[in-house]
Short mmCIF file of C-alpha atoms and ligand atoms in Angstrom, two decimals:
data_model
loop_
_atom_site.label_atom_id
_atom_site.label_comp_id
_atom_site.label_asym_id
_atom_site.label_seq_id
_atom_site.Cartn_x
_atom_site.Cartn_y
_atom_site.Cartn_z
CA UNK A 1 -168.33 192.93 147.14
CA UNK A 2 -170.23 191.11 144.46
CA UNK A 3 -173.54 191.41 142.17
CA UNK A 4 -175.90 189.31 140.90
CA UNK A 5 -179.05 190.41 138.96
CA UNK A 6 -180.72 187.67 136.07
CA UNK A 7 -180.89 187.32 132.38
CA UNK A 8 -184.22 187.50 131.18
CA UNK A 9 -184.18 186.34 127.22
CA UNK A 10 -186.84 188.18 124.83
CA UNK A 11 -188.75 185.78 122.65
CA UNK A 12 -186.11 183.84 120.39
CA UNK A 13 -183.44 184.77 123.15
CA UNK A 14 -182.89 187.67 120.53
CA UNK A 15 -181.01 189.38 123.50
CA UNK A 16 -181.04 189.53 127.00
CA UNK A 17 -182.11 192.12 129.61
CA UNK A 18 -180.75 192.51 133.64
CA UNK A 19 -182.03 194.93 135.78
CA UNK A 20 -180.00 198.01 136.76
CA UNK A 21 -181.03 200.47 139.53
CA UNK A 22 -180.22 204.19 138.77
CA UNK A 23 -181.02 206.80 141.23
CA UNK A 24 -183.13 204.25 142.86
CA UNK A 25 -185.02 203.97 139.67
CA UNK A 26 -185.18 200.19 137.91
CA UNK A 27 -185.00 199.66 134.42
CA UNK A 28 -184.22 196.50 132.67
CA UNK A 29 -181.28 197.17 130.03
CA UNK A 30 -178.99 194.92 127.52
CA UNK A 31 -175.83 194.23 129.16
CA UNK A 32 -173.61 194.08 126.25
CA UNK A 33 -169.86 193.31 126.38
CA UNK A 34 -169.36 194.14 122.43
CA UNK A 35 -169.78 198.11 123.64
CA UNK A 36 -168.93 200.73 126.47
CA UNK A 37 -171.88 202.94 126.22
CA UNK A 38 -173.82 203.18 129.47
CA UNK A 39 -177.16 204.69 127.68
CA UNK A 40 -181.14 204.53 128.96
CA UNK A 41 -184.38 205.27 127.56
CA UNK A 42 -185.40 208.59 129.88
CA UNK A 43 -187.88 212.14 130.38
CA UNK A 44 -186.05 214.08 127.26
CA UNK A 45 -187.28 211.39 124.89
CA UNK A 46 -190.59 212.15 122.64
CA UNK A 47 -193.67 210.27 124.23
CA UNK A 48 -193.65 208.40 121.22
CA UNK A 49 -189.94 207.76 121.38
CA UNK A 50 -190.68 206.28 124.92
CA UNK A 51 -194.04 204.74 123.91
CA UNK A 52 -194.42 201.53 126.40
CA UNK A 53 -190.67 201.47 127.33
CA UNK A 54 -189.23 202.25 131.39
CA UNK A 55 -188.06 205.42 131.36
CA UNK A 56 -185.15 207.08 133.73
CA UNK A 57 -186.42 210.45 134.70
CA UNK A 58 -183.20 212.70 136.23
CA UNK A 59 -185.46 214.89 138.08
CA UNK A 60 -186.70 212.17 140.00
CA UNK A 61 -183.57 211.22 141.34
CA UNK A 62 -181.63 213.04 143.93
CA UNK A 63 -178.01 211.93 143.51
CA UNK A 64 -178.44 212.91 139.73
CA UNK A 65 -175.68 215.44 138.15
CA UNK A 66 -175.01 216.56 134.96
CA UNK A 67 -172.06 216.35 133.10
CA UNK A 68 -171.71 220.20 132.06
CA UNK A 69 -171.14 220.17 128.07
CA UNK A 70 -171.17 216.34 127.36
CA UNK A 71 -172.64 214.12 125.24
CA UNK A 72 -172.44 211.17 123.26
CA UNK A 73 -172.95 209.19 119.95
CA UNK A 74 -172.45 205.67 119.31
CA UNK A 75 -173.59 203.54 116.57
CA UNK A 76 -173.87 199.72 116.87
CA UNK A 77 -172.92 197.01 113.84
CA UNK A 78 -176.24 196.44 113.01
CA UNK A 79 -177.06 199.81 112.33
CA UNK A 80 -178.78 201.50 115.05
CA UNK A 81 -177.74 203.98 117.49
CA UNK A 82 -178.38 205.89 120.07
CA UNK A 83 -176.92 209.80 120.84
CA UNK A 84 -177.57 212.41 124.04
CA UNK A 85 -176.13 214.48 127.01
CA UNK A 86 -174.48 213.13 130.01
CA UNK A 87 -174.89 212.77 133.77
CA UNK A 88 -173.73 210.53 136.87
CA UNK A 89 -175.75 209.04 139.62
CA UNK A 90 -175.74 206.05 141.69
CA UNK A 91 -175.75 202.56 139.53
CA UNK A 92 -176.79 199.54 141.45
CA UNK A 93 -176.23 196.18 139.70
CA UNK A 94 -177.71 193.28 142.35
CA UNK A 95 -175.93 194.69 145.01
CA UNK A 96 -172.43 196.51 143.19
CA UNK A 97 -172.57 199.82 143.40
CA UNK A 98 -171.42 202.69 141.59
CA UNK A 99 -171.99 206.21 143.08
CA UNK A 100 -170.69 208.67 140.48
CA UNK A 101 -171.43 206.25 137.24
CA UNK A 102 -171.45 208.29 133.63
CA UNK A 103 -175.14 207.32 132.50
CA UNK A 104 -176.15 208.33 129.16
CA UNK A 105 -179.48 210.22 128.54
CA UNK A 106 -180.24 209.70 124.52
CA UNK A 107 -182.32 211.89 123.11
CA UNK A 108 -182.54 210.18 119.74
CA UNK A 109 -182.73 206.51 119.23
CA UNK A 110 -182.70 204.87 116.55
CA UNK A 111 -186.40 202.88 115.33
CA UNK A 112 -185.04 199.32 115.99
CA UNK A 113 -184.54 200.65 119.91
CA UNK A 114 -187.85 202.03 119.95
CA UNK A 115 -189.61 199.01 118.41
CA UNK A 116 -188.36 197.35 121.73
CA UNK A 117 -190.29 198.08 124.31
CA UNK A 118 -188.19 195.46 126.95
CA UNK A 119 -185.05 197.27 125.96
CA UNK A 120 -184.69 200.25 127.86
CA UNK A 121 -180.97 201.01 127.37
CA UNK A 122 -177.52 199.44 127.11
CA UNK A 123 -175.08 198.64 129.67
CA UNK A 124 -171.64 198.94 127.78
CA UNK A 125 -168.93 196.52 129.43
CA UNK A 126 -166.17 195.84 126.87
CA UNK A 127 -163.14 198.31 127.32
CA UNK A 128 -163.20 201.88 128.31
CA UNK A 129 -161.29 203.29 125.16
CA UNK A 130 -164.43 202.70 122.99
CA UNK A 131 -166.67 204.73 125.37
CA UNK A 132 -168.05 207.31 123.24
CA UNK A 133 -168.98 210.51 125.31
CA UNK A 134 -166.81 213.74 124.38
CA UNK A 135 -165.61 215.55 125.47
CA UNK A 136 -164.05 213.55 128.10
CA UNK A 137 -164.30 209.79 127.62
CA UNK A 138 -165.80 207.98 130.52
CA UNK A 139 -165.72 205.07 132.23
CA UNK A 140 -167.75 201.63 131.81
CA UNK A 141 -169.74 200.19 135.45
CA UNK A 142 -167.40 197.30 135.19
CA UNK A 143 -164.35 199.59 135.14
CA UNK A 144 -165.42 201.50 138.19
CA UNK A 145 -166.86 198.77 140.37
CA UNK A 146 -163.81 196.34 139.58
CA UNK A 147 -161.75 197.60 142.34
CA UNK A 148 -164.82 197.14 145.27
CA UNK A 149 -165.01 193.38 143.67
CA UNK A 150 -164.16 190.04 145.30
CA UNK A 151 -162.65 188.96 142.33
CA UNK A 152 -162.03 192.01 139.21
CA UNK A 153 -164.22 189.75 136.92
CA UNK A 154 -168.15 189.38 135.75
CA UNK A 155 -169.62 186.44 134.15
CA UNK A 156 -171.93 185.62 131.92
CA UNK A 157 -174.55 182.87 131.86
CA UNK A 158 -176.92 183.03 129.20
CA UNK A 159 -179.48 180.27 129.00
CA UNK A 160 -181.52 178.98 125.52
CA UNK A 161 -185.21 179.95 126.95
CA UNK A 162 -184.72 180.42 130.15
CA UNK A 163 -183.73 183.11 132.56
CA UNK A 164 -179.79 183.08 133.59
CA UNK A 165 -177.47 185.35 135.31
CA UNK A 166 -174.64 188.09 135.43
CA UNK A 167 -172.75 188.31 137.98
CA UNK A 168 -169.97 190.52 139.13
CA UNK A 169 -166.80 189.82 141.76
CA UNK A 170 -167.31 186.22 142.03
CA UNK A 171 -167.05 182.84 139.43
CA UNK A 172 -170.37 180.53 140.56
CA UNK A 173 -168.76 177.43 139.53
CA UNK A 174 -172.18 175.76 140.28
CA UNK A 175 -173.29 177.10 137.28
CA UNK A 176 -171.28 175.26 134.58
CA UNK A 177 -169.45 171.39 134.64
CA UNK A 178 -166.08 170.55 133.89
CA UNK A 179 -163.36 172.95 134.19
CA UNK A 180 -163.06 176.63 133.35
CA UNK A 181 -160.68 177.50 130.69
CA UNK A 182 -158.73 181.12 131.15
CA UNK A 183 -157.19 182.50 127.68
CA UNK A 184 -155.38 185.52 127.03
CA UNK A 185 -157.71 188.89 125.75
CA UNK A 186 -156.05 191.48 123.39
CA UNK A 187 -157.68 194.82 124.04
CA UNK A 188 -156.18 196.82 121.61
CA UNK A 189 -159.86 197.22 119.95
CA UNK A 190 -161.75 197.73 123.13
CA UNK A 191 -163.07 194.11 122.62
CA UNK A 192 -162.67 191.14 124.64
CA UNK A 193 -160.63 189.26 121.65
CA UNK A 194 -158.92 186.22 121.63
CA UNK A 195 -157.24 184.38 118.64
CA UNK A 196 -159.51 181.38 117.20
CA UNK A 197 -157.95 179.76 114.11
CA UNK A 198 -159.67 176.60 113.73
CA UNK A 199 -162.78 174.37 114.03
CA UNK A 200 -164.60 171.03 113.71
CA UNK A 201 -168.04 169.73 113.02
CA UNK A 202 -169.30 166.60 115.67
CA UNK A 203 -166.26 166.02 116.71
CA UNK A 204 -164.60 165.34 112.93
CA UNK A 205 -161.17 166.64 112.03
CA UNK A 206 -160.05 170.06 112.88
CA UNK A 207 -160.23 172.45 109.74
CA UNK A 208 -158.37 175.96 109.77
CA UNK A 209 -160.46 179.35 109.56
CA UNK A 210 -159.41 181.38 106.90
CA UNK A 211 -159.93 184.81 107.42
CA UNK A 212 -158.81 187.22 110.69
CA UNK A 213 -158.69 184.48 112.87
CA UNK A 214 -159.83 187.15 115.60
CA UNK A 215 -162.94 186.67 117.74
CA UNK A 216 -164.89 188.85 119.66
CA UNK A 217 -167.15 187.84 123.00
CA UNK A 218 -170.35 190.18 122.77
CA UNK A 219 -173.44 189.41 124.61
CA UNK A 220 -174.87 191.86 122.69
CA UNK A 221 -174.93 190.48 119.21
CA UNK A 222 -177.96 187.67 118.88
CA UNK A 223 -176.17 184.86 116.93
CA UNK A 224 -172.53 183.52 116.23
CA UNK A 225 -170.87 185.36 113.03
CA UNK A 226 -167.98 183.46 112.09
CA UNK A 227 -165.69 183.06 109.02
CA UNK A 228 -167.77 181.76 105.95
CA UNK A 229 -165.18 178.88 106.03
CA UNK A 230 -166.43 177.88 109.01
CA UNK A 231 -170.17 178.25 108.51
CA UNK A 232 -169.86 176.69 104.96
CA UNK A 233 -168.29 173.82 106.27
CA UNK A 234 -170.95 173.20 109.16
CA UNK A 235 -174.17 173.78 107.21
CA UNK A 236 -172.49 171.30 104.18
CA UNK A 237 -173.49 168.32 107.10
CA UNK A 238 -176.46 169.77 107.62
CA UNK A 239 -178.82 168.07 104.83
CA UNK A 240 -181.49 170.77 103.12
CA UNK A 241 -179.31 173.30 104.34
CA UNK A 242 -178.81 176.13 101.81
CA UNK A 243 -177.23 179.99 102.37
CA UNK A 244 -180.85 181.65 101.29
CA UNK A 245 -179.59 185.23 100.96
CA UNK A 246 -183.33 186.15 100.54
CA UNK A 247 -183.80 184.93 104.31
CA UNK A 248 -180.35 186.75 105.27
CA UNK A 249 -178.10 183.25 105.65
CA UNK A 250 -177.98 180.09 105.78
CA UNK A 251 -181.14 178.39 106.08
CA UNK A 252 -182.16 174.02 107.09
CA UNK A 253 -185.06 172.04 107.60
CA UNK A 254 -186.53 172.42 110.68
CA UNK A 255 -186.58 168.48 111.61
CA UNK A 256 -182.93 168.41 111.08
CA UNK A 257 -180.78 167.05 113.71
CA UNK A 258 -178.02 169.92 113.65
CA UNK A 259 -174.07 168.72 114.64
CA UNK A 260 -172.13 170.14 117.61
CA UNK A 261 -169.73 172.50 116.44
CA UNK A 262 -166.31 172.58 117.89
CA UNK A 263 -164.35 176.12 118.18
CA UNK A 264 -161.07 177.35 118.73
CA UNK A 265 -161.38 179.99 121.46
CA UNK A 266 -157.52 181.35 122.65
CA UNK A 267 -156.09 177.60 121.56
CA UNK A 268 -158.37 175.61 123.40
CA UNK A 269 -161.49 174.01 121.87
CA UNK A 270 -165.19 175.28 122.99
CA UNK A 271 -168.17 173.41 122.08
CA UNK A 272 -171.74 174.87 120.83
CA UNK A 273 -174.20 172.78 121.21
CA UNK A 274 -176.05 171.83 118.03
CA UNK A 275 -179.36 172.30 119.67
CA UNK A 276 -178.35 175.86 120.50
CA UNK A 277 -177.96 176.40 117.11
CA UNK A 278 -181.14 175.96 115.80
CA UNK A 279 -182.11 179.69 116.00
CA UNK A 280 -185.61 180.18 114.89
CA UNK A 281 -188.24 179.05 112.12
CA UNK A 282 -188.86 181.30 109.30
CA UNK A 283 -191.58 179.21 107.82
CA UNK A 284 -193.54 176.00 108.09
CA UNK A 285 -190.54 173.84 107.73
CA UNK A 286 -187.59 176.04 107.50
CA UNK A 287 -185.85 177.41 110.06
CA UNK A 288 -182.83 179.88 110.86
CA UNK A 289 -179.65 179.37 111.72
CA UNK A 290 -178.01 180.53 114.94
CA UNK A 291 -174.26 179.97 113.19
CA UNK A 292 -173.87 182.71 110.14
CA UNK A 293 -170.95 184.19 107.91
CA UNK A 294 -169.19 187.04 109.66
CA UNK A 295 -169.22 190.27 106.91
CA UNK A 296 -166.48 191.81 109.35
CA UNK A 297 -163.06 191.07 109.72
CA UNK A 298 -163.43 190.43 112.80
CA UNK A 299 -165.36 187.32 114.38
CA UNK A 300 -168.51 188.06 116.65
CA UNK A 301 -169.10 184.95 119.14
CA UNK A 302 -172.93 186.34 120.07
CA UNK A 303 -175.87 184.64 122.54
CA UNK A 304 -175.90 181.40 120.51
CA UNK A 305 -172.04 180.47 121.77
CA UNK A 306 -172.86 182.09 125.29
CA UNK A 307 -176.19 179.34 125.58
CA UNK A 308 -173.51 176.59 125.61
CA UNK A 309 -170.67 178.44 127.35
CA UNK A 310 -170.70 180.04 130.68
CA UNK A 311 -168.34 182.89 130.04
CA UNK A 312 -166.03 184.91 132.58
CA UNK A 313 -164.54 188.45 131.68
CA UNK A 314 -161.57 188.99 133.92
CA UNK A 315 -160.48 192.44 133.67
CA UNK A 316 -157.72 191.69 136.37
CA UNK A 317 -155.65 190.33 134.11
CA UNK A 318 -157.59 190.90 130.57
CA UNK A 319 -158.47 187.09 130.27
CA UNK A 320 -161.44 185.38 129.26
CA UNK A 321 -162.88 182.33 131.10
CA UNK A 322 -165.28 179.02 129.38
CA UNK A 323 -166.85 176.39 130.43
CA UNK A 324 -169.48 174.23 129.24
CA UNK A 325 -172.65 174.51 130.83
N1 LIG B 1 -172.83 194.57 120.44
C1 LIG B 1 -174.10 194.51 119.70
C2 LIG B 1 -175.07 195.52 120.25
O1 LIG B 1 -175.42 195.22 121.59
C3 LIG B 1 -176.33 195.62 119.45
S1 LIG B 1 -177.18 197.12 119.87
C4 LIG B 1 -178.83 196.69 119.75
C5 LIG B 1 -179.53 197.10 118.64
C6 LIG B 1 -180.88 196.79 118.54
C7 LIG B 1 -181.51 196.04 119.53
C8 LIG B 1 -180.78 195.61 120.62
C9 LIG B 1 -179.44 195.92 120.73
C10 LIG B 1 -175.98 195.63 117.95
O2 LIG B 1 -176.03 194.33 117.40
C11 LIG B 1 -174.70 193.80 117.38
C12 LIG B 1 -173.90 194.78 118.19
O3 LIG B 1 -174.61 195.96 117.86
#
C-alpha cells in the first residue's frame, strides 16, 4: 500500500506538521526523521500542559492497550523533551496503517512543546535503535508499515511557505525535476547519515569541509547546521553579513541577494537554493540566516536543505534519495 498526508509549515516554516490518525483520533504531529520517538500530547497531561493543543485521549479509543510497565524519555538537541508511559493502537498515516503501533503518552513536556500549540507530538522515523521506551525498545511507524509498502521508502517534500507532502511506499516523481540521486546511509547512529566532505558557493570552486564530514537528514531540525568552514565561507560572499553571536549566528542585510550553495551529499553535489536560505528577519533590515555553524560533530541538513531538495528515505536498502525540486 501507500500513504500520503501534507506538510503544513508553521509561520517561518519553523517545522512542519502531517496529520496522523490514532484510534480514529486526528492530531497533527512533527514528522521528524532526526528521532524514533512516536510521542503525542494526550488526557494525562495538566490542562495547562495541554492548554489549546489536540489532545489523544486513550479512553476514547477502543483498539487502545497499554504497554504493562513501560515508558519512555527522550531529549531532543535543542533541549527539550518529552517523557511518559506506553501503549499501542491503530496508526493511520493517509491511508498506511499500523494496528499494534507503540504510541507514546508524555506526561511531562518540556515548555518549548507546550508553547506550541500546532505541535501535538512527534512522529520519530530515523532508525529503531534510538527508540527510547524501556524496558523493551520499540519500533518506529516506518519500521512496521515498511513491509505492507509498495516500495520500503517515504519521502519528503517540504515546501518554503507552502503546504507539501510525505508520503510513504511510493517516489511521486512529479514532485521534483531532473533525476533522483540514491547514496549510501550509515546507520550505525540511528541517523540517516551519509558522508559530505565538500562544498561550493554559486557555483565557484569546490572547497573541503573540515570537520566530521558526516551529515545527518532530519526534518525535524528548522535550519541547515553545517561545519563553520562551510558557513564561514558562504556568508564571506554575502556583503553585511556578520556571525552576530548576540542574534545566535550569522546574520545579513535583508536586501541581500544570497548565493546558491552547493553541497556534497554521499559524493554527489545537492544544491540549496539561495532564496531558501534567507530564513527570517530579526529586525528592520537584518535578517537570519537559514545556513548556521554546526556545534556537533555531526552535520544536521534541517528544513532549509529539504525546501530545495525533495528527499527519499529508503529503508530497503538504507539509502537516501535527492532531487531538486
Ligand atoms: N530532530 C530535531 C527535533 O525534531 C526537534 S524536537 C522539537 C522541539 C521543539 C519544537 C519542535 C520540535 C529538536 O530540534 C532539533 C532536533 O531536536
Amino acid at each position: 500500500g501507500t500513504g500520503s498526508v501534507t506538510a503544513t509549515p508553521e509561520a517561518n516554516d519553523v517545522e512542519y506538521l502531517a496529520p496522523v490518525t490514532i484510534g480514529g483520533q486526528t492530531l497533527n504531529l512533527d514528522f521528524d526523521s532526526g528521532s524514533s520517538d512516536l510521542w503525542v500530547f494526550n488526557s494525562q497531561l495538566s490542562s495547562k500542559a495541554t492548554k489549546g493543543h489536540t489532545i489523544y485521549d486513550p479512553t476514547q479509543s477502543n483498539s487502545f492497550a497499554l504497554m504493562q510497565g513501560a515508558s519512555f524519555e527522550i531529549s531532543y538537541g535543542d533541549g527539550s523533551g518529552a517523557a511518559g508511559n506506553v501503549g499501542t493502537d491503530t496508526v493511520d498515516i493517509g491511508g498506511a496503517t499500523v494496528t499494534a503501533q507503540a504510541v507514546e503518552l508524555a506526561t511531562a513536556v518540556s515548555q518549548s512543546f507546550v508553547e506550541d500549540p500546532n505541535n501535538n507530538g512527534l512522529l520519530g522515523l530515523a532508525f529503531s535503535t534510538i527508540n527510547t521506551v524501556q524496558p523493551q525498545q520499540q519500533k518506529t511507524f516506518f519500521d512496521n508499515v515498511m513491509s505492507s509498502l509498495a516500495e520500503p521508502l517515504f519521502t519528503a517534500d517540504l515546501r518554503a511557505q507552502a503546504v507539501g507532502a510525505y508520503e510513504f511506499g511510493q517516489v511521486d516523481t512529479s514532485k521534483f525535476t531532473g533525476a533522483m540521486t540514491w547514496v549510501p546511509v550509515n546507520n550505525t547512529q540511528g541517523f540517516w547519515q551519509f558522508t559530505s566532505e565538500s562544498f561550493a558557493v554559486d557555483g565557484g570552486a569546490a572547497q573541503t569541509s573540515t570537520a566530521g564530514a558526516q551529515a545527518i537528514a532530519d526534518t525535524g531540525t528548522t535550519l541547515m547546521l553545517a561545519d563553520s568552514a562551510v558557513a564561514t565561507a558562504y556568508y564571506a560572499q554575502v556583503d553585511g553579513a556578520v556571525d552576530d553571536q548576540t542574534q545566535g549566528g550569522f546574520t545579513f542585510p535583508c536586501a541581500a541577494t544570497l548565493p546558491d550553495l552547493q553541497i556534497d551529499v554521499g559524493g554527489t553535489m545537492a544544491t540549496v537554493k539561495g532564496t531558501d536560505i534567507n530564513f527570517a528577519q530579526v529586525d528592520d533590515a537584518t535578517c537570519f540566516g537559514g545556513l548556521q555553524a554546526t556545534t556537533a560533530g555531526l552535520q544536521i541538513y534541517g528544513d532549509i536543505f529539504f525546501k530545495s531538495n525533495f528527499v527519499a528515505f529508503n529503508g530497503g536498502n538504507n539509502s537516501l534519495g535527492f532531487a531538486q525540486h
